[in-house]
Amino acid sequence: MLQDKKVLFSGMQATGNLTIGNYLGALQNWVKLSDEYECFYSVVDLHSITVRQDPAELRKRARKLLTLYIAAGLDPDKNCIYYQSHVSAHAELAWILNCFTYMGELNRMTQFKDKSSKHADNINAGLFTYPVLMAADILLYQADVVPVGIDQMQHLELTRDIAQRFNSVYGDVFTVPEPFIGKVGAKIMSLQDPAKKMSKSDENPNASVYLMDDPDTIMRKFKRAVTDSEGVVRYDEEKQPGICNLIDIYCACTGKTKEETEREFSGKGYGDFKTAVGTAVVDRLSPLQAKMADLEKNKDYIDQIIKQNAEKASYVATKTLRKVQKKVGFPERVR
Ligand code: ATP
Ligand code: LTN
């Protein structure tokens, strides 16, 4: 490794426009942790094709996502930001790990069940083995920590099981990673149905706030957010799930605690509170949007990052892959 720092790995799919759920649950924590760790942030395009994609659209989105990582505050000179498809070791290790993963384990994955019911006409083998590719992503870089939202916890546990299983046969080959789930924002819910996770693939555009939404759209979506008839800004998960979600969003954007928020809005109505949440989100997103617009003009700069970082990622990943290939008994390469 390049330094003595511990290693961090995470990734996102370029399957849609990012929401504030992706930002507050994952991307924001990536930025916070990026000084402390040696970081690898991937645009996981191999994962994206488990659901049918339009090729031109996928390519465009993947580039936008990679640019967004930088716009959100990840320094591409210090953090390795790259496309998963540019590093062939991901697919190669995934194959090997497939042979160390049980059907029964994959059958239990809730994301597979969700996605197969949403895409009943295309329940492909890639969708089923998706978590194995994710394990390969993480284990290739010997990651110590993986910052994700709560919904990815089950995949992280499987990754740990696969790593431990492999290590118990072949010795200490893989670092067993720990998940990092932020204290606030780990599960942002839909603004239209607080029982459902906010998701970039939700069909109702009012359910999600997208990172590139303009201020008016953001304010409008918060004004329309589903709440309740209690009329008090209070963190009561049973009776007021919609308000809890808005409090979570407000805290994640402002750094305030739930108690501070309850005090700040005591005696005030939902209208005032929704305006304050909308404003907090607009303030949080506007520097990111401005930086994004700047970066998108600078094609050569982004191209150069893509090239350099793919080389760096390949170097690290190939080192682990060669070790694994040797352990499982593949013949040595003749130089
Ligand atoms: P899709 O709806 O297309 O399945 P998604 O919005 O769930 O996508 P992913 O690309 O699967 O997004 O997730 C990227 C990261 O964002 C992961 O770390 C995930 O845990 C996190 N994340 C996604 N949605 C939320 C959410 N609503 N709240 C907090 N974190 C989230
Ligand atoms: N499955 C993840 C995306 C992902 C990922 C990873 C996250 C693919 N590989 C490795 C962390 C580490 C999701 O968010 N849907």
PDB file of C-alpha atoms in Angstrom, residues 67-309:
ATOM      1  CA  THR A  67     -17.568  13.841 -11.745  1.00  0.00           C
ATOM      2  CA  LEU A  68     -20.026  14.147  -8.892  1.00  0.00           C
ATOM      3  CA  TYR A  69     -17.683  12.291  -6.537  1.00  0.00           C
ATOM      4  CA  ILE A  70     -15.184  15.091  -7.166  1.00  0.00           C
ATOM      5  CA  ALA A  71     -17.795  17.858  -6.983  1.00  0.00           C
ATOM      6  CA  ALA A  72     -18.914  16.519  -3.595  1.00  0.00           C
ATOM      7  CA  GLY A  73     -15.413  17.158  -2.251  1.00  0.00           C
ATOM      8  CA  LEU A  74     -13.302  14.064  -2.923  1.00  0.00           C
ATOM      9  CA  ASP A  75      -9.867  15.152  -4.081  1.00  0.00           C
ATOM     10  CA  PRO A  76      -8.992  12.910  -7.065  1.00  0.00           C
ATOM     11  CA  ASP A  77      -5.268  13.334  -6.393  1.00  0.00           C
ATOM     12  CA  LYS A  78      -5.632  11.836  -2.940  1.00  0.00           C
ATOM     13  CA  ASN A  79      -8.554   9.449  -3.506  1.00  0.00           C
ATOM     14  CA  CYS A  80      -8.624   6.812  -6.193  1.00  0.00           C
ATOM     15  CA  ILE A  81     -11.810   7.560  -8.151  1.00  0.00           C
ATOM     16  CA  TYR A  82     -12.320   5.142 -11.029  1.00  0.00           C
ATOM     17  CA  TYR A  83     -14.686   3.026 -13.145  1.00  0.00           C
ATOM     18  CA  GLN A  84     -15.035  -0.575 -12.001  1.00  0.00           C
ATOM     19  CA  SER A  85     -15.146  -1.732 -15.645  1.00  0.00           C
ATOM     20  CA  HIS A  86     -11.633  -0.336 -16.205  1.00  0.00           C
ATOM     21  CA  VAL A  87     -10.149  -2.807 -13.725  1.00  0.00           C
ATOM     22  CA  SER A  88     -10.655  -6.366 -14.952  1.00  0.00           C
ATOM     23  CA  ALA A  89      -9.539  -7.859 -11.629  1.00  0.00           C
ATOM     24  CA  HIS A  90     -13.050  -7.163 -10.234  1.00  0.00           C
ATOM     25  CA  ALA A  91     -14.703  -9.653 -12.576  1.00  0.00           C
ATOM     26  CA  GLU A  92     -11.873 -12.157 -12.201  1.00  0.00           C
ATOM     27  CA  LEU A  93     -11.978 -12.202  -8.418  1.00  0.00           C
ATOM     28  CA  ALA A  94     -15.779 -12.302  -8.476  1.00  0.00           C
ATOM     29  CA  TRP A  95     -15.597 -15.558 -10.424  1.00  0.00           C
ATOM     30  CA  ILE A  96     -13.299 -17.134  -7.862  1.00  0.00           C
ATOM     31  CA  LEU A  97     -15.435 -15.903  -4.956  1.00  0.00           C
ATOM     32  CA  ASN A  98     -18.552 -17.314  -6.658  1.00  0.00           C
ATOM     33  CA  CYS A  99     -16.996 -20.687  -5.940  1.00  0.00           C
ATOM     34  CA  PHE A 100     -16.821 -19.778  -2.235  1.00  0.00           C
ATOM     35  CA  THR A 101     -20.397 -18.526  -1.887  1.00  0.00           C
ATOM     36  CA  TYR A 102     -23.447 -20.703  -1.308  1.00  0.00           C
ATOM     37  CA  MET A 103     -26.721 -20.453  -3.200  1.00  0.00           C
ATOM     38  CA  GLY A 104     -28.508 -20.446   0.150  1.00  0.00           C
ATOM     39  CA  GLU A 105     -26.623 -17.308   1.210  1.00  0.00           C
ATOM     40  CA  LEU A 106     -27.513 -15.455  -1.984  1.00  0.00           C
ATOM     41  CA  ASN A 107     -31.125 -16.595  -1.753  1.00  0.00           C
ATOM     42  CA  ARG A 108     -31.463 -14.755   1.549  1.00  0.00           C
ATOM     43  CA  MET A 109     -30.411 -11.351   0.173  1.00  0.00           C
ATOM     44  CA  THR A 110     -33.300  -8.914   0.488  1.00  0.00           C
ATOM     45  CA  GLN A 111     -32.019  -6.642  -2.306  1.00  0.00           C
ATOM     46  CA  PHE A 112     -32.179  -9.621  -4.703  1.00  0.00           C
ATOM     47  CA  LYS A 113     -35.753 -10.308  -3.652  1.00  0.00           C
ATOM     48  CA  ASP A 114     -36.715  -6.622  -4.082  1.00  0.00           C
ATOM     49  CA  LYS A 115     -35.018  -6.248  -7.443  1.00  0.00           C
ATOM     50  CA  SER A 116     -36.411  -9.523  -8.792  1.00  0.00           C
ATOM     51  CA  SER A 117     -39.920  -8.470  -7.957  1.00  0.00           C
ATOM     52  CA  LYS A 118     -39.322  -5.083  -9.644  1.00  0.00           C
ATOM     53  CA  HIS A 119     -37.738  -6.671 -12.732  1.00  0.00           C
ATOM     54  CA  ALA A 120     -39.682  -9.920 -12.986  1.00  0.00           C
ATOM     55  CA  ASP A 121     -38.998 -10.132 -16.730  1.00  0.00           C
ATOM     56  CA  ASN A 122     -35.216 -10.133 -16.248  1.00  0.00           C
ATOM     57  CA  ILE A 123     -34.136 -12.082 -13.183  1.00  0.00           C
ATOM     58  CA  ASN A 124     -30.664 -12.772 -14.506  1.00  0.00           C
ATOM     59  CA  ALA A 125     -27.771 -14.625 -12.871  1.00  0.00           C
ATOM     60  CA  GLY A 126     -25.867 -11.343 -12.465  1.00  0.00           C
ATOM     61  CA  LEU A 127     -28.632  -9.988 -10.261  1.00  0.00           C
ATOM     62  CA  PHE A 128     -28.307 -13.111  -8.128  1.00  0.00           C
ATOM     63  CA  THR A 129     -24.516 -12.981  -7.791  1.00  0.00           C
ATOM     64  CA  TYR A 130     -24.415  -9.175  -7.468  1.00  0.00           C
ATOM     65  CA  PRO A 131     -23.285  -9.381  -3.808  1.00  0.00           C
ATOM     66  CA  VAL A 132     -20.318 -11.586  -4.779  1.00  0.00           C
ATOM     67  CA  LEU A 133     -19.068  -8.925  -7.194  1.00  0.00           C
ATOM     68  CA  MET A 134     -19.488  -6.419  -4.393  1.00  0.00           C
ATOM     69  CA  ALA A 135     -17.392  -8.650  -2.103  1.00  0.00           C
ATOM     70  CA  ALA A 136     -14.725  -8.814  -4.820  1.00  0.00           C
ATOM     71  CA  ASP A 137     -14.693  -4.994  -5.071  1.00  0.00           C
ATOM     72  CA  ILE A 138     -14.038  -4.641  -1.387  1.00  0.00           C
ATOM     73  CA  LEU A 139     -11.623  -7.538  -0.856  1.00  0.00           C
ATOM     74  CA  LEU A 140      -9.408  -6.669  -3.839  1.00  0.00           C
ATOM     75  CA  TYR A 141      -8.292  -3.495  -2.083  1.00  0.00           C
ATOM     76  CA  GLN A 142      -7.940  -5.159   1.343  1.00  0.00           C
ATOM     77  CA  ALA A 143     -10.388  -2.554   2.646  1.00  0.00           C
ATOM     78  CA  ASP A 144     -10.646  -2.082   6.410  1.00  0.00           C
ATOM     79  CA  VAL A 145     -13.798   0.005   6.215  1.00  0.00           C
ATOM     80  CA  VAL A 146     -16.755   0.376   3.839  1.00  0.00           C
ATOM     81  CA  PRO A 147     -19.044   3.398   4.310  1.00  0.00           C
ATOM     82  CA  VAL A 148     -22.588   2.644   3.081  1.00  0.00           C
ATOM     83  CA  GLY A 149     -26.235   3.255   3.969  1.00  0.00           C
ATOM     84  CA  ILE A 150     -28.071   0.726   6.171  1.00  0.00           C
ATOM     85  CA  ASP A 151     -29.607  -1.054   3.169  1.00  0.00           C
ATOM     86  CA  GLN A 152     -26.173  -2.437   2.220  1.00  0.00           C
ATOM     87  CA  MET A 153     -25.481  -3.986   5.638  1.00  0.00           C
ATOM     88  CA  GLN A 154     -26.557  -7.483   4.585  1.00  0.00           C
ATOM     89  CA  HIS A 155     -24.142  -7.404   1.641  1.00  0.00           C
ATOM     90  CA  LEU A 156     -21.346  -6.315   3.949  1.00  0.00           C
ATOM     91  CA  GLU A 157     -22.028  -9.208   6.294  1.00  0.00           C
ATOM     92  CA  LEU A 158     -21.875 -11.627   3.374  1.00  0.00           C
ATOM     93  CA  THR A 159     -18.561 -10.073   2.279  1.00  0.00           C
ATOM     94  CA  ARG A 160     -17.150 -10.693   5.748  1.00  0.00           C
ATOM     95  CA  ASP A 161     -18.364 -14.305   5.683  1.00  0.00           C
ATOM     96  CA  ILE A 162     -16.794 -14.942   2.274  1.00  0.00           C
ATOM     97  CA  ALA A 163     -13.483 -13.381   3.387  1.00  0.00           C
ATOM     98  CA  GLN A 164     -13.412 -15.428   6.571  1.00  0.00           C
ATOM     99  CA  ARG A 165     -14.300 -18.612   4.701  1.00  0.00           C
ATOM    100  CA  PHE A 166     -11.499 -18.052   2.182  1.00  0.00           C
ATOM    101  CA  ASN A 167      -9.003 -17.142   4.917  1.00  0.00           C
ATOM    102  CA  SER A 168      -9.859 -20.236   6.921  1.00  0.00           C
ATOM    103  CA  VAL A 169      -8.861 -22.420   3.962  1.00  0.00           C
ATOM    104  CA  TYR A 170      -5.850 -20.494   2.601  1.00  0.00           C
ATOM    105  CA  GLY A 171      -4.498 -18.378   5.470  1.00  0.00           C
ATOM    106  CA  ASP A 172      -4.752 -14.623   5.926  1.00  0.00           C
ATOM    107  CA  VAL A 173      -5.350 -13.533   2.347  1.00  0.00           C
ATOM    108  CA  PHE A 174      -8.118 -10.953   2.830  1.00  0.00           C
ATOM    109  CA  THR A 175      -8.645  -8.162   5.315  1.00  0.00           C
ATOM    110  CA  VAL A 176     -12.094  -8.668   6.852  1.00  0.00           C
ATOM    111  CA  PRO A 177     -13.848  -5.292   6.344  1.00  0.00           C
ATOM    112  CA  GLU A 178     -16.013  -3.367   8.801  1.00  0.00           C
ATOM    113  CA  PRO A 179     -19.087  -1.453   7.621  1.00  0.00           C
ATOM    114  CA  PHE A 180     -19.283   2.253   8.433  1.00  0.00           C
ATOM    115  CA  ILE A 181     -22.840   3.495   8.856  1.00  0.00           C
ATOM    116  CA  GLY A 182     -23.202   7.199   9.681  1.00  0.00           C
ATOM    117  CA  LYS A 183     -25.093   8.264  12.820  1.00  0.00           C
ATOM    118  CA  VAL A 184     -27.436  10.470  10.822  1.00  0.00           C
ATOM    119  CA  GLY A 185     -28.830   9.984   7.333  1.00  0.00           C
ATOM    120  CA  ALA A 186     -28.140   6.227   7.105  1.00  0.00           C
ATOM    121  CA  LYS A 187     -31.656   5.640   5.824  1.00  0.00           C
ATOM    122  CA  ILE A 188     -33.482   8.565   4.252  1.00  0.00           C
ATOM    123  CA  MET A 189     -37.084   7.703   3.425  1.00  0.00           C
ATOM    124  CA  SER A 190     -39.310   8.639   0.496  1.00  0.00           C
ATOM    125  CA  LEU A 191     -40.990  12.046   0.890  1.00  0.00           C
ATOM    126  CA  GLN A 192     -44.230  10.531  -0.393  1.00  0.00           C
ATOM    127  CA  ASP A 193     -44.188   7.307   1.629  1.00  0.00           C
ATOM    128  CA  PRO A 194     -42.068   7.429   4.781  1.00  0.00           C
ATOM    129  CA  ALA A 195     -42.230   3.625   5.059  1.00  0.00           C
ATOM    130  CA  LYS A 196     -40.175   3.283   1.857  1.00  0.00           C
ATOM    131  CA  LYS A 197     -36.470   4.060   1.291  1.00  0.00           C
ATOM    132  CA  MET A 198     -35.797   7.109  -0.892  1.00  0.00           C
ATOM    133  CA  SER A 199     -34.476   5.567  -4.074  1.00  0.00           C
ATOM    134  CA  LYS A 200     -33.058   6.923  -7.301  1.00  0.00           C
ATOM    135  CA  SER A 201     -35.206   4.499  -9.243  1.00  0.00           C
ATOM    136  CA  ASP A 202     -38.532   5.604  -7.673  1.00  0.00           C
ATOM    137  CA  GLU A 203     -41.079   6.384 -10.367  1.00  0.00           C
ATOM    138  CA  ASN A 204     -42.667   9.255  -8.471  1.00  0.00           C
ATOM    139  CA  PRO A 205     -40.370  12.300  -8.881  1.00  0.00           C
ATOM    140  CA  ASN A 206     -41.872  13.938  -5.771  1.00  0.00           C
ATOM    141  CA  ALA A 207     -40.686  11.014  -3.629  1.00  0.00           C
ATOM    142  CA  SER A 208     -36.990  11.858  -4.048  1.00  0.00           C
ATOM    143  CA  VAL A 209     -34.925  15.030  -3.982  1.00  0.00           C
ATOM    144  CA  TYR A 210     -32.209  14.774  -6.601  1.00  0.00           C
ATOM    145  CA  LEU A 211     -28.793  16.327  -6.074  1.00  0.00           C
ATOM    146  CA  MET A 212     -29.203  18.378  -9.228  1.00  0.00           C
ATOM    147  CA  ASP A 213     -32.726  19.660  -8.452  1.00  0.00           C
ATOM    148  CA  ASP A 214     -32.960  23.458  -8.549  1.00  0.00           C
ATOM    149  CA  PRO A 215     -33.896  25.381  -5.367  1.00  0.00           C
ATOM    150  CA  ASP A 216     -37.563  25.885  -6.377  1.00  0.00           C
ATOM    151  CA  THR A 217     -38.048  22.196  -7.088  1.00  0.00           C
ATOM    152  CA  ILE A 218     -36.421  21.262  -3.776  1.00  0.00           C
ATOM    153  CA  MET A 219     -38.631  23.663  -1.802  1.00  0.00           C
ATOM    154  CA  ARG A 220     -41.729  22.417  -3.604  1.00  0.00           C
ATOM    155  CA  LYS A 221     -40.927  18.760  -2.900  1.00  0.00           C
ATOM    156  CA  PHE A 222     -40.474  19.453   0.807  1.00  0.00           C
ATOM    157  CA  LYS A 223     -43.701  21.451   0.962  1.00  0.00           C
ATOM    158  CA  ARG A 224     -45.507  18.443  -0.495  1.00  0.00           C
ATOM    159  CA  ALA A 225     -43.811  15.921   1.798  1.00  0.00           C
ATOM    160  CA  VAL A 226     -46.223  13.570   3.532  1.00  0.00           C
ATOM    161  CA  THR A 227     -46.483  14.209   7.289  1.00  0.00           C
ATOM    162  CA  ASP A 228     -49.286  13.582   9.814  1.00  0.00           C
ATOM    163  CA  SER A 229     -51.958  15.405  11.764  1.00  0.00           C
ATOM    164  CA  GLU A 230     -50.106  15.622  15.119  1.00  0.00           C
ATOM    165  CA  GLY A 231     -48.902  19.139  14.319  1.00  0.00           C
ATOM    166  CA  VAL A 232     -45.784  18.946  16.534  1.00  0.00           C
ATOM    167  CA  VAL A 233     -42.156  18.678  15.359  1.00  0.00           C
ATOM    168  CA  ARG A 234     -41.212  15.673  17.455  1.00  0.00           C
ATOM    169  CA  TYR A 235     -39.111  12.554  16.831  1.00  0.00           C
ATOM    170  CA  ASP A 236     -41.763   9.883  17.290  1.00  0.00           C
ATOM    171  CA  GLU A 237     -41.024   7.025  14.898  1.00  0.00           C
ATOM    172  CA  GLU A 238     -44.329   5.271  15.407  1.00  0.00           C
ATOM    173  CA  LYS A 239     -46.741   8.182  15.098  1.00  0.00           C
ATOM    174  CA  GLN A 240     -44.716  10.608  12.982  1.00  0.00           C
ATOM    175  CA  PRO A 241     -42.477   8.741  10.511  1.00  0.00           C
ATOM    176  CA  GLY A 242     -42.659  11.559   7.932  1.00  0.00           C
ATOM    177  CA  ILE A 243     -41.568  14.197  10.452  1.00  0.00           C
ATOM    178  CA  CYS A 244     -38.787  11.878  11.726  1.00  0.00           C
ATOM    179  CA  ASN A 245     -37.482  11.630   8.173  1.00  0.00           C
ATOM    180  CA  LEU A 246     -37.532  15.420   7.792  1.00  0.00           C
ATOM    181  CA  ILE A 247     -35.729  15.790  11.147  1.00  0.00           C
ATOM    182  CA  ASP A 248     -33.099  13.269   9.969  1.00  0.00           C
ATOM    183  CA  ILE A 249     -32.585  15.213   6.746  1.00  0.00           C
ATOM    184  CA  TYR A 250     -32.357  18.500   8.641  1.00  0.00           C
ATOM    185  CA  CYS A 251     -29.829  17.092  11.142  1.00  0.00           C
ATOM    186  CA  ALA A 252     -27.719  15.478   8.420  1.00  0.00           C
ATOM    187  CA  CYS A 253     -27.557  18.805   6.534  1.00  0.00           C
ATOM    188  CA  THR A 254     -26.994  21.152   9.467  1.00  0.00           C
ATOM    189  CA  GLY A 255     -25.072  19.022  11.972  1.00  0.00           C
ATOM    190  CA  LYS A 256     -27.717  19.785  14.615  1.00  0.00           C
ATOM    191  CA  THR A 257     -29.048  17.048  16.924  1.00  0.00           C
ATOM    192  CA  LYS A 258     -32.636  15.778  17.024  1.00  0.00           C
ATOM    193  CA  GLU A 259     -33.173  17.424  20.426  1.00  0.00           C
ATOM    194  CA  GLU A 260     -31.851  20.780  19.188  1.00  0.00           C
ATOM    195  CA  THR A 261     -34.183  20.518  16.209  1.00  0.00           C
ATOM    196  CA  GLU A 262     -37.214  19.716  18.351  1.00  0.00           C
ATOM    197  CA  ARG A 263     -36.402  22.726  20.552  1.00  0.00           C
ATOM    198  CA  GLU A 264     -35.812  25.026  17.581  1.00  0.00           C
ATOM    199  CA  PHE A 265     -39.253  24.235  16.152  1.00  0.00           C
ATOM    200  CA  SER A 266     -41.230  23.909  19.358  1.00  0.00           C
ATOM    201  CA  GLY A 267     -44.447  25.892  18.998  1.00  0.00           C
ATOM    202  CA  LYS A 268     -43.955  26.226  15.230  1.00  0.00           C
ATOM    203  CA  GLY A 269     -46.048  24.572  12.514  1.00  0.00           C
ATOM    204  CA  TYR A 270     -45.079  22.065   9.821  1.00  0.00           C
ATOM    205  CA  GLY A 271     -45.037  24.836   7.188  1.00  0.00           C
ATOM    206  CA  ASP A 272     -42.141  26.643   8.922  1.00  0.00           C
ATOM    207  CA  PHE A 273     -40.327  23.405   9.541  1.00  0.00           C
ATOM    208  CA  LYS A 274     -40.630  22.206   5.942  1.00  0.00           C
ATOM    209  CA  THR A 275     -39.311  25.556   4.693  1.00  0.00           C
ATOM    210  CA  ALA A 276     -36.324  25.260   7.038  1.00  0.00           C
ATOM    211  CA  VAL A 277     -35.563  21.698   5.897  1.00  0.00           C
ATOM    212  CA  GLY A 278     -35.824  22.735   2.231  1.00  0.00           C
ATOM    213  CA  THR A 279     -33.519  25.703   2.831  1.00  0.00           C
ATOM    214  CA  ALA A 280     -30.975  23.517   4.664  1.00  0.00           C
ATOM    215  CA  VAL A 281     -30.919  21.103   1.717  1.00  0.00           C
ATOM    216  CA  VAL A 282     -30.609  23.915  -0.850  1.00  0.00           C
ATOM    217  CA  ASP A 283     -27.683  25.413   1.127  1.00  0.00           C
ATOM    218  CA  ARG A 284     -25.997  22.030   1.350  1.00  0.00           C
ATOM    219  CA  LEU A 285     -26.365  21.261  -2.349  1.00  0.00           C
ATOM    220  CA  SER A 286     -25.640  24.605  -3.970  1.00  0.00           C
ATOM    221  CA  PRO A 287     -21.795  24.488  -3.680  1.00  0.00           C
ATOM    222  CA  LEU A 288     -21.857  20.942  -5.043  1.00  0.00           C
ATOM    223  CA  GLN A 289     -24.024  21.979  -7.995  1.00  0.00           C
ATOM    224  CA  ALA A 290     -21.763  24.921  -8.797  1.00  0.00           C
ATOM    225  CA  LYS A 291     -18.636  22.739  -8.663  1.00  0.00           C
ATOM    226  CA  MET A 292     -20.327  20.142 -10.861  1.00  0.00           C
ATOM    227  CA  ALA A 293     -21.083  22.734 -13.537  1.00  0.00           C
ATOM    228  CA  ASP A 294     -17.436  23.867 -13.440  1.00  0.00           C
ATOM    229  CA  LEU A 295     -16.003  20.357 -13.660  1.00  0.00           C
ATOM    230  CA  GLU A 296     -18.246  19.353 -16.534  1.00  0.00           C
ATOM    231  CA  LYS A 297     -16.641  22.075 -18.642  1.00  0.00           C
ATOM    232  CA  ASN A 298     -13.206  20.616 -18.020  1.00  0.00           C
ATOM    233  CA  LYS A 299     -13.180  17.460 -20.118  1.00  0.00           C
ATOM    234  CA  ASP A 300      -9.403  16.975 -20.280  1.00  0.00           C
ATOM    235  CA  TYR A 301      -9.027  17.189 -16.529  1.00  0.00           C
ATOM    236  CA  ILE A 302     -11.652  14.495 -15.940  1.00  0.00           C
ATOM    237  CA  ASP A 303     -10.167  12.301 -18.689  1.00  0.00           C
ATOM    238  CA  GLN A 304      -6.767  12.491 -17.086  1.00  0.00           C
ATOM    239  CA  ILE A 305      -8.200  11.482 -13.688  1.00  0.00           C
ATOM    240  CA  ILE A 306      -9.989   8.538 -15.267  1.00  0.00           C
ATOM    241  CA  LYS A 307      -6.781   7.279 -16.851  1.00  0.00           C
ATOM    242  CA  GLN A 308      -4.453   7.792 -13.894  1.00  0.00           C
ATOM    243  CA  ASN A 309      -6.764   6.367 -11.307  1.00  0.00           C
TER     244      ASN A 309
END
